[in-house]
PDB file of C-alpha atoms in Angstrom:
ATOM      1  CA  UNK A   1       3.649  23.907 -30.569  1.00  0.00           C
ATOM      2  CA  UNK A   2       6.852  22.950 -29.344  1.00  0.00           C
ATOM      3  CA  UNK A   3       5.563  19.022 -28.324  1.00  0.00           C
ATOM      4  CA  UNK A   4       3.224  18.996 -31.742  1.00  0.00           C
ATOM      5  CA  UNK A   5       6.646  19.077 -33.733  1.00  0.00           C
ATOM      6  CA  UNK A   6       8.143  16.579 -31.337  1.00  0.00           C
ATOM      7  CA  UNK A   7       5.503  14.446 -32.644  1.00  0.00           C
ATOM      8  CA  UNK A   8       5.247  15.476 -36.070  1.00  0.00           C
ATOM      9  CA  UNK A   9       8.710  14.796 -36.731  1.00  0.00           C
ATOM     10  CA  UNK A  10       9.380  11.616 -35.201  1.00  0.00           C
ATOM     11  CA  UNK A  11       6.116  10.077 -36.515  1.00  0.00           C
ATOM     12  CA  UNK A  12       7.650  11.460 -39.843  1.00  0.00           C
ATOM     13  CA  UNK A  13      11.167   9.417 -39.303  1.00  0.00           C
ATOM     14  CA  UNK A  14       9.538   6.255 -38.629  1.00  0.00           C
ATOM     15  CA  UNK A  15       7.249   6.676 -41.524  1.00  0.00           C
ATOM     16  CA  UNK A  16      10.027   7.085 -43.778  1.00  0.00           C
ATOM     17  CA  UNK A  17      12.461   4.194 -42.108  1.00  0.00           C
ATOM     18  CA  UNK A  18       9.218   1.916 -42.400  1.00  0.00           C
ATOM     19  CA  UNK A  19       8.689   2.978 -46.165  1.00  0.00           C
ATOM     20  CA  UNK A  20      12.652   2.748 -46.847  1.00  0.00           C
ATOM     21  CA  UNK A  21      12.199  -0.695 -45.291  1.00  0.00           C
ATOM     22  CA  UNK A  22       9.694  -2.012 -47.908  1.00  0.00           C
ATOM     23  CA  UNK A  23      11.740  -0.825 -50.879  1.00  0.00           C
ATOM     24  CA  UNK A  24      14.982  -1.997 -49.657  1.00  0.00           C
ATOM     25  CA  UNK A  25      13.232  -5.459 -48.945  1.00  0.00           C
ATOM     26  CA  UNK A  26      11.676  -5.624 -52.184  1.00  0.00           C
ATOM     27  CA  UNK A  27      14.918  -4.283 -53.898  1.00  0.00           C
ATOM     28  CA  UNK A  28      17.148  -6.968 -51.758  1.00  0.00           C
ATOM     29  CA  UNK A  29      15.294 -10.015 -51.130  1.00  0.00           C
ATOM     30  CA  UNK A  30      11.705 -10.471 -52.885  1.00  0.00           C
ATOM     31  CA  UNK A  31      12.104  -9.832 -56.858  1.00  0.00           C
ATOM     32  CA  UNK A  32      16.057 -10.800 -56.453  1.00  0.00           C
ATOM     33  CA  UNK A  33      13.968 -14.374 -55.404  1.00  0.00           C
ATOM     34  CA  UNK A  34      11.858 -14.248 -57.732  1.00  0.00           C
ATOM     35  CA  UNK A  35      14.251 -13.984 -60.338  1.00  0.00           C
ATOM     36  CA  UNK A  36      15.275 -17.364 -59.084  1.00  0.00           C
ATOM     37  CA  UNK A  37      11.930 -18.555 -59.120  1.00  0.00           C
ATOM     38  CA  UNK A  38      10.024 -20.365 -62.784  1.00  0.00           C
ATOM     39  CA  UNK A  39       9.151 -16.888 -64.074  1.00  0.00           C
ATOM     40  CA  UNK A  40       5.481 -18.555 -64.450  1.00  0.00           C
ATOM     41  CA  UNK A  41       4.996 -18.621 -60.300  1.00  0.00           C
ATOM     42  CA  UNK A  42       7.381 -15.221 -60.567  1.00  0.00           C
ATOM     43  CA  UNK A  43       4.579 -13.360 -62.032  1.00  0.00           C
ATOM     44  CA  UNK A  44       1.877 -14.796 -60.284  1.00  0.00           C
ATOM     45  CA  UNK A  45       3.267 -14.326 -57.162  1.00  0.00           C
ATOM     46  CA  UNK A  46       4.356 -10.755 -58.054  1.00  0.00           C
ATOM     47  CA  UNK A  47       0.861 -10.104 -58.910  1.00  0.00           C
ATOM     48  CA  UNK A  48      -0.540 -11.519 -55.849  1.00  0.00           C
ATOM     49  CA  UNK A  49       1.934  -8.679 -54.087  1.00  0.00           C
ATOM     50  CA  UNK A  50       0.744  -5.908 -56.182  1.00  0.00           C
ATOM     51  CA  UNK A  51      -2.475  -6.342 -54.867  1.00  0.00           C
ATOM     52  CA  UNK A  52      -1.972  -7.142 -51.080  1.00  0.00           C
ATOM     53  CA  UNK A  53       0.368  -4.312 -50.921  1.00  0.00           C
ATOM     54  CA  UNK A  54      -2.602  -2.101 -51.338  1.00  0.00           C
ATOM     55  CA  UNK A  55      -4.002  -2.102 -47.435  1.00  0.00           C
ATOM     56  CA  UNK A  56      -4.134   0.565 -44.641  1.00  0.00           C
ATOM     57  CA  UNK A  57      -0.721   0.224 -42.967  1.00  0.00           C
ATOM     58  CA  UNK A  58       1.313   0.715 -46.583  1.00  0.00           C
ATOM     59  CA  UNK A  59      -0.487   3.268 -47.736  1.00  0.00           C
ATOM     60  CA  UNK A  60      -0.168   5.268 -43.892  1.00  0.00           C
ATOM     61  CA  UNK A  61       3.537   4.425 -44.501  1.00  0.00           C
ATOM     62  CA  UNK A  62       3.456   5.557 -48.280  1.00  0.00           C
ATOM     63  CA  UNK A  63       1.527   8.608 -48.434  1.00  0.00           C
ATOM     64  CA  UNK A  64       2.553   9.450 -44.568  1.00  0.00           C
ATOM     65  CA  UNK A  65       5.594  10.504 -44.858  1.00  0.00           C
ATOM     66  CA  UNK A  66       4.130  13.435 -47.343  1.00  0.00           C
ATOM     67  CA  UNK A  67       2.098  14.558 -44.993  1.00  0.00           C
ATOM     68  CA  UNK A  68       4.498  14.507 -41.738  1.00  0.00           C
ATOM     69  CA  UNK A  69       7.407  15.958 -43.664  1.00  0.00           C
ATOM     70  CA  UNK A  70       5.714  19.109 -44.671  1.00  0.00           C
ATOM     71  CA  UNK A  71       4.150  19.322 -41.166  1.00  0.00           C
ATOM     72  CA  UNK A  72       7.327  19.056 -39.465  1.00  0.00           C
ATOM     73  CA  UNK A  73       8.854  21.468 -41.913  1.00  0.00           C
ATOM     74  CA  UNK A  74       6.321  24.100 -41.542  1.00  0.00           C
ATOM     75  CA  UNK A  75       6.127  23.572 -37.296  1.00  0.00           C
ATOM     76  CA  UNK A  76      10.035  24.265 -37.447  1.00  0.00           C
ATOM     77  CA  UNK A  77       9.486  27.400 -39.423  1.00  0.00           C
ATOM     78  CA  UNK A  78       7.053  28.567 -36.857  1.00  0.00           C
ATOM     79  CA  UNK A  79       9.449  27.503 -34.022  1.00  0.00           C
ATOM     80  CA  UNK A  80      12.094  29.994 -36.232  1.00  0.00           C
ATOM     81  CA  UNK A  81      14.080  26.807 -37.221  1.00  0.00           C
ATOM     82  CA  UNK A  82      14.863  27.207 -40.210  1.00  0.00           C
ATOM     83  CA  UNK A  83      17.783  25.288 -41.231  1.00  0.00           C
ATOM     84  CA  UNK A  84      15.556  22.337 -39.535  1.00  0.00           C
ATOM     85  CA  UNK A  85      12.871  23.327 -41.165  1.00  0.00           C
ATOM     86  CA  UNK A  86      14.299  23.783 -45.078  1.00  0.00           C
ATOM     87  CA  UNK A  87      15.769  20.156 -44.375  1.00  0.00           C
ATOM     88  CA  UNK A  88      12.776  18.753 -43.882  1.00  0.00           C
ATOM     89  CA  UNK A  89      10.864  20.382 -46.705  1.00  0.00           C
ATOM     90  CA  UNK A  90      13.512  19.300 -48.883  1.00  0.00           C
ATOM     91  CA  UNK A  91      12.865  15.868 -47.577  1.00  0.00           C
ATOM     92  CA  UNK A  92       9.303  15.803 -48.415  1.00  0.00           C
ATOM     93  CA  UNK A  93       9.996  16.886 -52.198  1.00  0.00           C
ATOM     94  CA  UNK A  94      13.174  14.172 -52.429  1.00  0.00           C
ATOM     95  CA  UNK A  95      10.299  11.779 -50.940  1.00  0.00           C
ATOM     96  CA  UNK A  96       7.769  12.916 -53.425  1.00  0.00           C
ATOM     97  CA  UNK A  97       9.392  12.812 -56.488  1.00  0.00           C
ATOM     98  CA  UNK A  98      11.710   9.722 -55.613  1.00  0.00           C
ATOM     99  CA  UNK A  99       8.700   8.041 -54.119  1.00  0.00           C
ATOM    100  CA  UNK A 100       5.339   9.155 -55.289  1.00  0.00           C
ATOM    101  CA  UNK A 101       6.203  10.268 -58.801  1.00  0.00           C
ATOM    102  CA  UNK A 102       8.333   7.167 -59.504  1.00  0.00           C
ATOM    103  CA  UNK A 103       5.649   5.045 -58.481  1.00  0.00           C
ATOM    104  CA  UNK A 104       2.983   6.640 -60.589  1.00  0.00           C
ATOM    105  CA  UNK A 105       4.701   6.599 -63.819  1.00  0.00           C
ATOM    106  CA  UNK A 106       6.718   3.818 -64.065  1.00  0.00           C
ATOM    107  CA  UNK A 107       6.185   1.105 -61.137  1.00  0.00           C
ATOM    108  CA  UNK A 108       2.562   1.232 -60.919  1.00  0.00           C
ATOM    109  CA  UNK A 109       2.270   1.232 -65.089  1.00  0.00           C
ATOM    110  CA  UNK A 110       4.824  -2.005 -65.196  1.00  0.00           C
ATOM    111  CA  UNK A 111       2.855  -3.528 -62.687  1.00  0.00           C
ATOM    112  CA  UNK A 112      -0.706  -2.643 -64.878  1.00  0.00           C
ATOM    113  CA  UNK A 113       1.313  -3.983 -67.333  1.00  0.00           C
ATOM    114  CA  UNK A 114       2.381  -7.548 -65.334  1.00  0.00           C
ATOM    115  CA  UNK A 115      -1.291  -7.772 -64.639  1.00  0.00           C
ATOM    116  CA  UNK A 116      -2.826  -6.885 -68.154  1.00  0.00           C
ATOM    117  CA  UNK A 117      -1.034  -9.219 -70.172  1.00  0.00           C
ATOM    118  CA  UNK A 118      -2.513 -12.230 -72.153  1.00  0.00           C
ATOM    119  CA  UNK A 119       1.285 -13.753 -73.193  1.00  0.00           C
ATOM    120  CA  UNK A 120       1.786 -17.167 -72.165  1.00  0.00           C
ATOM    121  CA  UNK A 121       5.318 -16.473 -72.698  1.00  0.00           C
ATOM    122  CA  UNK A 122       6.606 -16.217 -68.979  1.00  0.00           C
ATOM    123  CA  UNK A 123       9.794 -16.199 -69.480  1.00  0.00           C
ATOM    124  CA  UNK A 124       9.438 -12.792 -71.389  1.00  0.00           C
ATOM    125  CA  UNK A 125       6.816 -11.558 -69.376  1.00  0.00           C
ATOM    126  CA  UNK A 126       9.303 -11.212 -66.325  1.00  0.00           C
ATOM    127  CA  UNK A 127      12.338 -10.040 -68.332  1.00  0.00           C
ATOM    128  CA  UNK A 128      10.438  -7.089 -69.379  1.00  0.00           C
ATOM    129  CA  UNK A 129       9.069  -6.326 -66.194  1.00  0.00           C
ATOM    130  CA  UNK A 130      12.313  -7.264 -63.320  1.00  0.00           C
ATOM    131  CA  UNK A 131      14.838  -5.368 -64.655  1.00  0.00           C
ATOM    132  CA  UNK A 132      13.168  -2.280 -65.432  1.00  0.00           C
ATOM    133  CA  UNK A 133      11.038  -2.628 -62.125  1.00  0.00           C
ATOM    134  CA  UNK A 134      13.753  -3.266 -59.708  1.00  0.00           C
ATOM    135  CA  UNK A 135      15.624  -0.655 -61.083  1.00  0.00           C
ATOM    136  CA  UNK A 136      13.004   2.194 -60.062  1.00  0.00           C
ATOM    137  CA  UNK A 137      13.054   0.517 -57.005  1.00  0.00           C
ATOM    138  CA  UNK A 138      16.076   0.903 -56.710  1.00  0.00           C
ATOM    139  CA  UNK A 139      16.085   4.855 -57.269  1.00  0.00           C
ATOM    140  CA  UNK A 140      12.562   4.741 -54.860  1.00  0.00           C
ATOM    141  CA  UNK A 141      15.004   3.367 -52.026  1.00  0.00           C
ATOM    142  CA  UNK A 142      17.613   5.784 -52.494  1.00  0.00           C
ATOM    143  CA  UNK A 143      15.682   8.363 -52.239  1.00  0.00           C
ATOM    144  CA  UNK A 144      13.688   7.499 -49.251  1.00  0.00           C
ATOM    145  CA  UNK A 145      16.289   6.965 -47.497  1.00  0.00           C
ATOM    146  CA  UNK A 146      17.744  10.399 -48.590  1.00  0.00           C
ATOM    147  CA  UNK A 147      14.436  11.888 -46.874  1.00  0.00           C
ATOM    148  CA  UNK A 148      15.846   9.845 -44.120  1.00  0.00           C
ATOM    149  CA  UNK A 149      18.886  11.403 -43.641  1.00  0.00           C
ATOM    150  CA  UNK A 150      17.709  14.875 -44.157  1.00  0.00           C
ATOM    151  CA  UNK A 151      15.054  14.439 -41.648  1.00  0.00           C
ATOM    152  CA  UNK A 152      17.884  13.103 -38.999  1.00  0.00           C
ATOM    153  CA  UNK A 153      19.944  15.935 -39.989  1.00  0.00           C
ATOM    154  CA  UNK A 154      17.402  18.767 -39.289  1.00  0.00           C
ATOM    155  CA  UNK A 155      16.093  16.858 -35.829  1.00  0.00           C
ATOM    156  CA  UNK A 156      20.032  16.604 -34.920  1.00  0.00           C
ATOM    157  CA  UNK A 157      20.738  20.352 -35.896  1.00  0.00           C
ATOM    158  CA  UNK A 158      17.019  21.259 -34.312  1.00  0.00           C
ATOM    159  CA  UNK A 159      18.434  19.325 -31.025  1.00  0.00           C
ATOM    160  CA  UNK A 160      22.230  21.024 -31.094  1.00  0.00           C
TER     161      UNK A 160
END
């Protein structure tokens, strides 16, 4: 069990720096350019993202570190680590609400809504869809990389 929860949890931390990764990218380099961009190729090309986004290796990093977290947690707690263990489970619901919930009631409906509408208005298509949007992501980075850090934590206090 011992080399299963090796696993578990480091798979887990590199899901979670790899999902951190995306949102701080997003958050610091690709709608801060778009901003700068006509807001007519800004919303195409944000709509182009929304869909390629939607492949195998971001969702394994997206819904991953759900999985890994709670695995991790519970091998700890059957290796009687417990303050390892709560760490990590507290991870996975940081990582689910900052993450998962965000993104299914407010990025994912903004983006529906990027994609959905008719208005030739560009301009004021991306001002009520940046701001809003990169301000979730904003909160979605934080608290991935909150999971982060708790998941170091309880591997550092596991290893101690």
């Amino acid at each position: 069990m011992l080399t299963l929860t090796l696993i578990a949890a480091f798979l887990n931390l590199v899901l979670l720096a790899a999902v951190f990764g995306v949102y701080f990218a997003y958050s610091n380099s690709v709608v801060p350019g778009l901003d700068k961009a006509d807001p007519e190729k800004a919303v195409e090309a944000m709509r182009k993202m929304n869909v390629a986004i939607i492949n195998p290796a971001f969702l394994t990093i997206f819904i991953g570190p759900l999985i890994t977290s709670a695995a991790t947690g519970f091998l700890l707690l059957g290796l009687d680590e417990n303050t390892s263990a709560y760490l990590t489970l507290a991870a996975a619901v940081v990582y689910l609400v900052g993450s998962h919930v965000i993104t299914g009631r407010i990025n994912i409906p903004l983006n529906n809504a990027l994609e959905n509408s008719t208005s030739t208005d560009w301009r004021q298509r991306w001002a009520d869809f940046s701001p809003r949007w990169r301000r979730w992501n904003a909160v979605r980075t934080v608290t991935s990389a909150v999971s982060l850090l708790l998941c170091g934590i309880g591997l550092y206090i596991w290893g101690n």
